[in-house]
Backbone as a ProteinNet text record, in pm:
[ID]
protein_1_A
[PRIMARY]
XXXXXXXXXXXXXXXXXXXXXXXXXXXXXXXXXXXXXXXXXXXXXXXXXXXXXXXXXXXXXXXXXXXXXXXXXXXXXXXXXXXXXXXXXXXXXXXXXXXXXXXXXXXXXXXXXXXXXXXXXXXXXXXXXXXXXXXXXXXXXXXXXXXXXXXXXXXXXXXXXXXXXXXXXXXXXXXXXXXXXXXXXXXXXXXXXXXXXXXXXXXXXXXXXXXXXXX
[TERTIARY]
23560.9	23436.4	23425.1	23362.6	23402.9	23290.4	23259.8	23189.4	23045.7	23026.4	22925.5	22853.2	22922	22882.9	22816.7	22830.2	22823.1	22671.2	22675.9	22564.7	22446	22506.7	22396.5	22364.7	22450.2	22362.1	22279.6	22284.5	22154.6	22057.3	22086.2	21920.5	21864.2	21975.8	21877.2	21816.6	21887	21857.8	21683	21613.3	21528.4	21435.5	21483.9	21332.4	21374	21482.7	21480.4	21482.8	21489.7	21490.8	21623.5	21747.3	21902	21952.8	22053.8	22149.6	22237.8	22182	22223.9	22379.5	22428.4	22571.8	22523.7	22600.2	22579.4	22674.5	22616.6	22662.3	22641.2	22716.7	22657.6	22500.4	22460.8	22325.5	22233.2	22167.8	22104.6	22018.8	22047.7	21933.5	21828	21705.9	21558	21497.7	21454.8	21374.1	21272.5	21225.6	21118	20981.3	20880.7	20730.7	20656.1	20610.4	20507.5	20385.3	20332	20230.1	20100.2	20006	19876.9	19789.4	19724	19627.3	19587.4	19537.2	19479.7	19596.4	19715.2	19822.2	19861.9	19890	19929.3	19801.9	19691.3	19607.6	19626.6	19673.2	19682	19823.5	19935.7	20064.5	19995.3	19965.6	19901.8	19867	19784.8	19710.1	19825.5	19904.9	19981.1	20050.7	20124.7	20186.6	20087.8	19935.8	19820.3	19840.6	19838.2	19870.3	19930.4	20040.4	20191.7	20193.5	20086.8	20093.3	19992.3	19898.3	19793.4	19808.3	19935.4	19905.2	20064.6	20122.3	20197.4	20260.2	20191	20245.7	20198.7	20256.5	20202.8	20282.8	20213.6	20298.8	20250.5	20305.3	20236.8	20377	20299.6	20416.4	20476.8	20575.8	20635.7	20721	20717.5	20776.1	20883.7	20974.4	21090.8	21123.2	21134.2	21216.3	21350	21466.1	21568.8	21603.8	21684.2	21698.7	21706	21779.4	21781.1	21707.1	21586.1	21469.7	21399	21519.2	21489.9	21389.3	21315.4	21195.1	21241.7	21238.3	21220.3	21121.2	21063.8	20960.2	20979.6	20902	20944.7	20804.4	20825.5	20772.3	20817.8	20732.5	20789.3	20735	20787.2	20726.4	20775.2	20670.5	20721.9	20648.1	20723.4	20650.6	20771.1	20669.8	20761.9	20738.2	20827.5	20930.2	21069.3	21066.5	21187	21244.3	21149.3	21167.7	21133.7	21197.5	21173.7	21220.4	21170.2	21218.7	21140.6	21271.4	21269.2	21278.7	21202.4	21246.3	21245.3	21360.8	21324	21310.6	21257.3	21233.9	21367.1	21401.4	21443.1	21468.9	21557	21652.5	21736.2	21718.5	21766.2	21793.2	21909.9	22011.2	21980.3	21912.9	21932.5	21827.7	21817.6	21741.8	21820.3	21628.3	21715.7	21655.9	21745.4	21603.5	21665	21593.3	21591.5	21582.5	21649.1	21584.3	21567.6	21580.3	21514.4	21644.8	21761.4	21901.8	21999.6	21978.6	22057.1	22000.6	22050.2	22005.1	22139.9	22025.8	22131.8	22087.1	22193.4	22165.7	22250.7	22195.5	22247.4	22238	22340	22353.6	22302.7	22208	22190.8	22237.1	22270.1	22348.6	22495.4	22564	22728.8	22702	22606.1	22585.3	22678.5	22694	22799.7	22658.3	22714.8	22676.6	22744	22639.9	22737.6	22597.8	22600.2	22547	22565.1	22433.2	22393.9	22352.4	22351.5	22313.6	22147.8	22063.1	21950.5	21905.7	21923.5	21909.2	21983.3	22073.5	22160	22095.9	21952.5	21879.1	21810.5	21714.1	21609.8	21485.3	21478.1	21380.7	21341.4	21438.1	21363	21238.7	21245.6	21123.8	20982.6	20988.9	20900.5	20834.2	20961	20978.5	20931.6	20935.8	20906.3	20767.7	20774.6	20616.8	20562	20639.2	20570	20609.4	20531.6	20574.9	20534.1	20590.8	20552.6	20650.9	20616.3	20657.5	20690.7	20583	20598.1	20693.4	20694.4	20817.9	20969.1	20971.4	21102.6	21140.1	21057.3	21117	21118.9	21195.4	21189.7	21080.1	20990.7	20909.4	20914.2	20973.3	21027.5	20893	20782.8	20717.6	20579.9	20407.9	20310.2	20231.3	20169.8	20090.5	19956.6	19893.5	19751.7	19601.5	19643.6	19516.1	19501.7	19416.2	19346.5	19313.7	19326.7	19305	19386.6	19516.2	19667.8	19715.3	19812.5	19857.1	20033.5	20072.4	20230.6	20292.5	20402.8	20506.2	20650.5	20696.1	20857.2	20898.9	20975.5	21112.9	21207.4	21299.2	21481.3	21480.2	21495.1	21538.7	21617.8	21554.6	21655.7	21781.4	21829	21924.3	22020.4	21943.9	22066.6	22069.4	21984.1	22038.9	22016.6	21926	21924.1	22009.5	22138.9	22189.2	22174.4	22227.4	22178.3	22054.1	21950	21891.9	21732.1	21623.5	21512.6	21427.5	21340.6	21200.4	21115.2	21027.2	20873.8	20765.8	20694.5	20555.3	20473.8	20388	20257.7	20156.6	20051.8	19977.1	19827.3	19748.2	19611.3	19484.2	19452.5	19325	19203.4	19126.8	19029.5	19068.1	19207.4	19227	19305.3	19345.1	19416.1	19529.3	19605.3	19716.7	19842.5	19944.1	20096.8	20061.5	20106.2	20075	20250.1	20318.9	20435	20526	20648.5	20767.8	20866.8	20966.8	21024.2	21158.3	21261.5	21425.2	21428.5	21514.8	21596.2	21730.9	21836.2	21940.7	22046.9	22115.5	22240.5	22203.9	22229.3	22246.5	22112.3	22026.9	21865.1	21824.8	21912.6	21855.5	21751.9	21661.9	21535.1	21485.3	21474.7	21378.2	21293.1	21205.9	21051.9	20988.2	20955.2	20893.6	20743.8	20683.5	20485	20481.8	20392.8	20351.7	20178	20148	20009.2	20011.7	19870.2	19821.6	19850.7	19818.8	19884.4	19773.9	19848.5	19789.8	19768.5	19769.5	19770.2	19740.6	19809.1	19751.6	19794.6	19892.7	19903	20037.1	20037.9	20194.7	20244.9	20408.8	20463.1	20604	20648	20732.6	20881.3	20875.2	20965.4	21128.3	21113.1	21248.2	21283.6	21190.5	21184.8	21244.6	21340.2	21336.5	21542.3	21538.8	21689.8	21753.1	21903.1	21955.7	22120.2	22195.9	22336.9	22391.6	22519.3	22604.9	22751.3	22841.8	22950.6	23011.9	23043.2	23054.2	23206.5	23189.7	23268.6	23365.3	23283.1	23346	23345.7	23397.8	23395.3	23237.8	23161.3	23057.3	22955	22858.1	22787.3	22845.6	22793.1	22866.1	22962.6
10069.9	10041.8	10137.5	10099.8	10142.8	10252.3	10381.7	10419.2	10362	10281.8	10205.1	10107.1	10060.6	9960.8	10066	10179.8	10298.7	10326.5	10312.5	10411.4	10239.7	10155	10041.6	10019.4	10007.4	10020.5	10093.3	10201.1	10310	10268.9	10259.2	10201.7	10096.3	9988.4	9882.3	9895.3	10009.5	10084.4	10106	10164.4	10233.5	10098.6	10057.3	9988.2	9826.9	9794.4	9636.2	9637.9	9752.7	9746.6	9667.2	9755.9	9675.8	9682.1	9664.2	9631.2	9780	9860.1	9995.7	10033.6	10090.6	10168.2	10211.1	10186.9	10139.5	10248.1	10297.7	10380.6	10227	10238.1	10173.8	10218.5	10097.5	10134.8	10148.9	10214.3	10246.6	10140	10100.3	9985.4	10046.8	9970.3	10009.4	9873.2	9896.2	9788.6	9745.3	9639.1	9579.9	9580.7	9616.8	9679.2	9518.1	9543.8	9442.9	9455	9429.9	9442.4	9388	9519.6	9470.8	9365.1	9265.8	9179.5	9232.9	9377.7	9480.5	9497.6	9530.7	9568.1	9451.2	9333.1	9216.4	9152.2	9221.7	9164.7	9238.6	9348.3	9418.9	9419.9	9363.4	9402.7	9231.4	9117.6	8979.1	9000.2	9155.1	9171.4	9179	9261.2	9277.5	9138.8	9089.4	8960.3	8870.5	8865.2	8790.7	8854.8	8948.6	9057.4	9010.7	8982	8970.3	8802	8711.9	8572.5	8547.5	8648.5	8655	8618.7	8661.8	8666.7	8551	8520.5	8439.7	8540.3	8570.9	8692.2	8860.1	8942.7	9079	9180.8	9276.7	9348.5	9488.6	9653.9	9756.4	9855.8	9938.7	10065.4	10154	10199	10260.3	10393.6	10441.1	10597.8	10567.2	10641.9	10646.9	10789.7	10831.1	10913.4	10915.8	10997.1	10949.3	11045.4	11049.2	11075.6	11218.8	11279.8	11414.3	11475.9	11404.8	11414.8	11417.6	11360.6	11304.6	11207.1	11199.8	11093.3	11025.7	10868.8	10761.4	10681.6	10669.6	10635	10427.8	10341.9	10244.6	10137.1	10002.2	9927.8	9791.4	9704.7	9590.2	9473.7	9366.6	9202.4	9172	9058.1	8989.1	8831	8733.4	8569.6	8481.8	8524.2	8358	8233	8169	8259.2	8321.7	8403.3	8444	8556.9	8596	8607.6	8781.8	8893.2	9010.2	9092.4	9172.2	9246.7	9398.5	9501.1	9626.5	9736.6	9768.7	9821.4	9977.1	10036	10231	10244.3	10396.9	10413.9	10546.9	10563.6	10632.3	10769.9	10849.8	10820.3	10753.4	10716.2	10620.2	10481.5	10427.2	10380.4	10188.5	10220.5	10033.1	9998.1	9816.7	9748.9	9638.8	9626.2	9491.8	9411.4	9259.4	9124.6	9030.6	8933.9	8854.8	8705.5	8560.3	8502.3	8395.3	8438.5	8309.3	8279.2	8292.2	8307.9	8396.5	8458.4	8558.4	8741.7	8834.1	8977	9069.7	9105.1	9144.6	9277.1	9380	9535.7	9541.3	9612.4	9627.1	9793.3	9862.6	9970.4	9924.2	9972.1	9901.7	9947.8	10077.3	10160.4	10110.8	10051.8	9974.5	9867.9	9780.9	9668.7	9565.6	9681.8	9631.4	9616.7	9526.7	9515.4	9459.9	9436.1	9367.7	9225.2	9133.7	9002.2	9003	8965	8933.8	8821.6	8690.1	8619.1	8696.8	8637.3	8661.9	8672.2	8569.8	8558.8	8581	8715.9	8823.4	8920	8970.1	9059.7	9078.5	9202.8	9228.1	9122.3	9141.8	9087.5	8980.5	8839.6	8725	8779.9	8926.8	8925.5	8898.8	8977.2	8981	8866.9	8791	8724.8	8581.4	8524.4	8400.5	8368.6	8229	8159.6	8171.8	8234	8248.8	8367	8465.6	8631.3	8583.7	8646.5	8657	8747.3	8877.9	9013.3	8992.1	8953	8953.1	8851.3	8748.3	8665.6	8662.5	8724.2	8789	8890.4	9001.2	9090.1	9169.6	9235.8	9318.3	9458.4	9473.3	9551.6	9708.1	9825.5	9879.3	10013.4	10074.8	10164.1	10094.4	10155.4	10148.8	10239.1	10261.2	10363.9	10332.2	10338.3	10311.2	10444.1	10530.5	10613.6	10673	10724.5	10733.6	10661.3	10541.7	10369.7	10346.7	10388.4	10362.1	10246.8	10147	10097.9	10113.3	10195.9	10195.4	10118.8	10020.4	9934.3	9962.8	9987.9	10045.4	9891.4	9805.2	9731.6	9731.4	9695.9	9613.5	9413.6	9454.8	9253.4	9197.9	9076.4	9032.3	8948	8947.4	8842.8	9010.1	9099.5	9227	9263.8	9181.5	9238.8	9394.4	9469.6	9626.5	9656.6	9628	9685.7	9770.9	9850.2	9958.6	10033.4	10013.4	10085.2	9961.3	10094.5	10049	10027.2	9959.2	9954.9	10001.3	10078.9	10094.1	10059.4	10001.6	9938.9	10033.8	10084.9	10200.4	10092.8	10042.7	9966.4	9989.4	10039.5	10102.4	9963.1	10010.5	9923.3	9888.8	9966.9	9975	9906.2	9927	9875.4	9751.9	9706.5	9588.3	9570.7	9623.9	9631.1	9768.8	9704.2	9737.4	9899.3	10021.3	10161	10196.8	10199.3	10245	10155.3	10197.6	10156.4	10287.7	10246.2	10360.1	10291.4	10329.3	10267	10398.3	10337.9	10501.2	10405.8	10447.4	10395.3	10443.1	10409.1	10399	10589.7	10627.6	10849.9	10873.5	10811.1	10875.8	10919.8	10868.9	10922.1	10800.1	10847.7	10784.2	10803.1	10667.6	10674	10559.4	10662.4	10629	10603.6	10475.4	10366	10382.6	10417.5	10410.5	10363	10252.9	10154.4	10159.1	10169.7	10183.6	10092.7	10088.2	9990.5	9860.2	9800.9	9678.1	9593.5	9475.5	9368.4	9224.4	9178.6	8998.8	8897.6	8807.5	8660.5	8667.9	8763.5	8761	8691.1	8593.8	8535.6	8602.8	8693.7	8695.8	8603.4	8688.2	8572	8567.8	8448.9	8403.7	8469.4	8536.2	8569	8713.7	8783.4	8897.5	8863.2	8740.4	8751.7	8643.3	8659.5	8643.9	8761.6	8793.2	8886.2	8857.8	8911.2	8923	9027.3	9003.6	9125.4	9118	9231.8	9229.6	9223.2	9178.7	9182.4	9307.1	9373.4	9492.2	9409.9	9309	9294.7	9114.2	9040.1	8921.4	8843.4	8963.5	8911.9	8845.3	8704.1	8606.8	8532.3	8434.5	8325.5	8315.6
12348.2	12274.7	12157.9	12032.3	11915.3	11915.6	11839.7	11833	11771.3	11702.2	11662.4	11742.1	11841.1	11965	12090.1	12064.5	12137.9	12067.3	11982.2	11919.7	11933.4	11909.6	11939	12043.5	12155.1	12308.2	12340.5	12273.7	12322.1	12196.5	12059.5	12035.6	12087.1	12113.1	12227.4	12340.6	12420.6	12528.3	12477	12445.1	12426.7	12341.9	12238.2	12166.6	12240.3	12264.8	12345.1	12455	12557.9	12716.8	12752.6	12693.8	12696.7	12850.9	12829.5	12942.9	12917.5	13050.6	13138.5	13093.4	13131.2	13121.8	13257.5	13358.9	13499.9	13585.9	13663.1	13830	13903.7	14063.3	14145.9	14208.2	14217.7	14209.6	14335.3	14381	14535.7	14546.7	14670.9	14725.7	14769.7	14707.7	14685.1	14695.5	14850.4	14884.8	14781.1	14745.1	14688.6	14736.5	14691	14753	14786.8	14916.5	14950.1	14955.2	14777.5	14729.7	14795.6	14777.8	14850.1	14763.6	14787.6	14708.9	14570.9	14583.3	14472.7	14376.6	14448.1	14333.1	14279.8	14346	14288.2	14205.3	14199	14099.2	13949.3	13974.2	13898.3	13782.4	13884.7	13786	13738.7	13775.5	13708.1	13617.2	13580.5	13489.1	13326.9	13407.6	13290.4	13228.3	13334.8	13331.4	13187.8	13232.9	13180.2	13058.5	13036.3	12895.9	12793.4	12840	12751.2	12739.5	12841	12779.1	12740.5	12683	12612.7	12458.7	12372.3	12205.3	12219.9	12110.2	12050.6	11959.9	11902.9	11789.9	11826	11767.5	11808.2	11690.5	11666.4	11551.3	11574.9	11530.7	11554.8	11508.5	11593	11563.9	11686	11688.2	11825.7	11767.6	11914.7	11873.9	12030.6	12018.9	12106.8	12061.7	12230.7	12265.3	12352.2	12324.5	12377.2	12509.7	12545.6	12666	12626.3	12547	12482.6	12424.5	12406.7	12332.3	12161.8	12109.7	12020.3	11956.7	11845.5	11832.8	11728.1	11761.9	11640	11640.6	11489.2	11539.3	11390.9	11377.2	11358.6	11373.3	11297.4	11311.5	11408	11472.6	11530.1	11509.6	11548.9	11507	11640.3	11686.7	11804.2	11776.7	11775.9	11733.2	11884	11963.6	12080	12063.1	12084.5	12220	12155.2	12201.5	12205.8	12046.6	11939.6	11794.6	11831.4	11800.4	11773.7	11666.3	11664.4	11528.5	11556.3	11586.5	11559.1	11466.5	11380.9	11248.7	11289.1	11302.8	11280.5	11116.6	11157.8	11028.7	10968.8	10866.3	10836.3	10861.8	10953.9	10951.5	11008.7	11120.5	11229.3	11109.3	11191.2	11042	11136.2	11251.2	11322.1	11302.9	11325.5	11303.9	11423.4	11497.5	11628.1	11606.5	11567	11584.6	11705	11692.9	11818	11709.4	11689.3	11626.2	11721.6	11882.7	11972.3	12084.3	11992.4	12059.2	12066.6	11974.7	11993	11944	12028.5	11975	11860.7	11747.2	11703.9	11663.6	11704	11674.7	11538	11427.6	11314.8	11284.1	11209.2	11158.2	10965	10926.5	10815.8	10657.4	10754.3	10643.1	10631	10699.1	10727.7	10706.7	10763.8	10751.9	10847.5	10936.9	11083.7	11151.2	11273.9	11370.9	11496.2	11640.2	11709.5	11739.3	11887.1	11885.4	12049.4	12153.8	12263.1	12275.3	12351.4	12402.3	12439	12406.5	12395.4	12567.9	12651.2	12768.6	12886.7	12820.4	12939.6	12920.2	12806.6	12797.6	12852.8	12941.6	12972	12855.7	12767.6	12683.8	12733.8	12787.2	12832.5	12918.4	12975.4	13083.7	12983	12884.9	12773.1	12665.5	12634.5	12509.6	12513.2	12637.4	12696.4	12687	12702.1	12664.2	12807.5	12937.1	13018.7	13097.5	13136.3	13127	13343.4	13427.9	13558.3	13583	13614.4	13597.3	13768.7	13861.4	13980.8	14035.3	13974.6	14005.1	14008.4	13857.4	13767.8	13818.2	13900.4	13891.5	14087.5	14096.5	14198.3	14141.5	14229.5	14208.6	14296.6	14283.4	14381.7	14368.2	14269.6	14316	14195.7	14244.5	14187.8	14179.3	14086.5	14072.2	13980.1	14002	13989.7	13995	13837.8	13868.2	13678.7	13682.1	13549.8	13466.7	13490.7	13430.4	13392.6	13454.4	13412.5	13526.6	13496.1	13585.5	13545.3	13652.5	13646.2	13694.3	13680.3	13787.5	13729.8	13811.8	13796.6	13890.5	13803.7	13843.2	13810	13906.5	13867.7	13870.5	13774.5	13724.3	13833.5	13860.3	13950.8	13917.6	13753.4	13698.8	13682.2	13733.5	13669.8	13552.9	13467.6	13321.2	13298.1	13372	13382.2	13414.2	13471.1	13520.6	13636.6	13651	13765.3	13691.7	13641	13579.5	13632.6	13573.4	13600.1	13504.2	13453.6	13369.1	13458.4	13370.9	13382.9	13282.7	13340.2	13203.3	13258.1	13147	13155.8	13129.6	13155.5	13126.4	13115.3	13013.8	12964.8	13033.3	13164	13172.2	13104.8	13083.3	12939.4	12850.4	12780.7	12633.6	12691.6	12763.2	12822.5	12755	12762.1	12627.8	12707.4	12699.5	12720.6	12658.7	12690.7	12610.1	12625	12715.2	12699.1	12802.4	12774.8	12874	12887.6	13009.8	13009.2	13087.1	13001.1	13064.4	13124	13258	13362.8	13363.8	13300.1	13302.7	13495.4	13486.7	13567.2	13600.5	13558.6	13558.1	13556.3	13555.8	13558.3	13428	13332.7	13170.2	13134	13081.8	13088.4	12896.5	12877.6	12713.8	12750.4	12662.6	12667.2	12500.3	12526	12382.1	12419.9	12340	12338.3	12207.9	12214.7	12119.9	12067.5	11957.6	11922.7	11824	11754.2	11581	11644.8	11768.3	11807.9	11747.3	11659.9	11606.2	11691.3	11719.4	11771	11687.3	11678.3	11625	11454.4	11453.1	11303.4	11291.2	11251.8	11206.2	11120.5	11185.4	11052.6	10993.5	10888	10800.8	10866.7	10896.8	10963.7	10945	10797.5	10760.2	10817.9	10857.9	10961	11079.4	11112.3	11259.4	11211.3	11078.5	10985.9	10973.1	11041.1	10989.6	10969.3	10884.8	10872.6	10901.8	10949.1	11033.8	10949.1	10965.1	10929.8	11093.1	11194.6	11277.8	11312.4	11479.7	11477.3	11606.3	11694.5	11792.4	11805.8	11914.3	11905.4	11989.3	12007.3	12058.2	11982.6	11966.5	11901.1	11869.1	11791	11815.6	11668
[MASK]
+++++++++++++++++++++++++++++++++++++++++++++++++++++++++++++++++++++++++++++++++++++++++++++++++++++++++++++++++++++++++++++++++++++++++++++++++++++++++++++++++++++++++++++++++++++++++++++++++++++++++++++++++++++++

């Protein structure tokens, strides 16, 4: 794997909730949620099939502790768009089928099948977090609602998501990848917009391609 395909898995890692760089992974029973908690992760579920469109700003930290921070677009099903900001050199969109991580300074990139991604959990016209997902710990206090899962299609890999979820403001506040080794980046999202269409050409990108992956 080239060094550039290297350096794009980990920004997808962090602002698209990618597919792990994988240990074998410990079996972790799935939680048998009480009425209260399953009203609660619904809530989120209800959240995310709440808007059509969504736009704002995010900060990422990396496992080393580094900060990028960036704009995003989201129009479903399936349309994303990750913008860092300078210096961070990637840009990830989604245009429904396929993900594409770009170096924008090379103008390389590489190309995912959109739906071997974590993102379908997200991106879809119909979000069921409790359905989709193995739910393995909860936490519920300061008007926070935490749920840590593993996907059940694997696309995490040996690795886990966590959604932070702000009760009061009803609105997604952070996520957090724990890859395969327990290295963990953490995306917090603020300025969140809804209902704003944007331009479709935000969700168009070209690649010099590095590997034979897309189509």
């Amino acid at each position: 794997m080239n060094s550039l395909l290297q350096l794009s898995r980990r920004a997808f890692l962090g602002a698209a909730l990618a597919t792990v760089a994988s240990l074998p992974a410990l079996a972790v029973e799935p939680l048998k949620l009480s009425p209260e908690q399953q009203t609660a992760v619904n809530a989120i579920s209800d959240y995310l099939n709440s808007f059509k469109t969504l736009q704002g700003e995010f900060t990422q930290i990396s496992p080393k502790g580094n900060m990028s921070q960036g704009v995003f677009y989201i129009s479903k099903p399936g349309k994303m768009r990750f913008e860092y900001a300078p210096p961070n050199p990637f840009l990830i969109v989604s245009d429904g089928t396929w993900l594409t991580i770009k170096n924008v300074k090379k103008e390389k990139g590489d190309q995912f099948p959109l739906s071997q991604t974590p993102l379908r959990l997200v991106l879809g016209n119909k979000v069921d977090i409790a359905g989709d997902t193995n739910i393995i710990d909860f936490q519920d206090q300061d008007g926070m609602t935490t749920v840590t899962v593993e996907d059940k299609k694997n696309t995490l890999g040996s690795g886990q998501l966590t959604l932070v979820f702000d009760q009061a403001r009803k609105a997604l506040q952070q996520w957090i990848v724990t890859d395969g080794k327990g290295r963990k980046t953490t995306v917090s999202l603020e300025n969140l917009q809804a209902g704003i269409e944007p331009d479709p050409q935000l969700f168009v990108v070209k690649i010099k391609r590095d590997s034979k992956n897309g189509p």
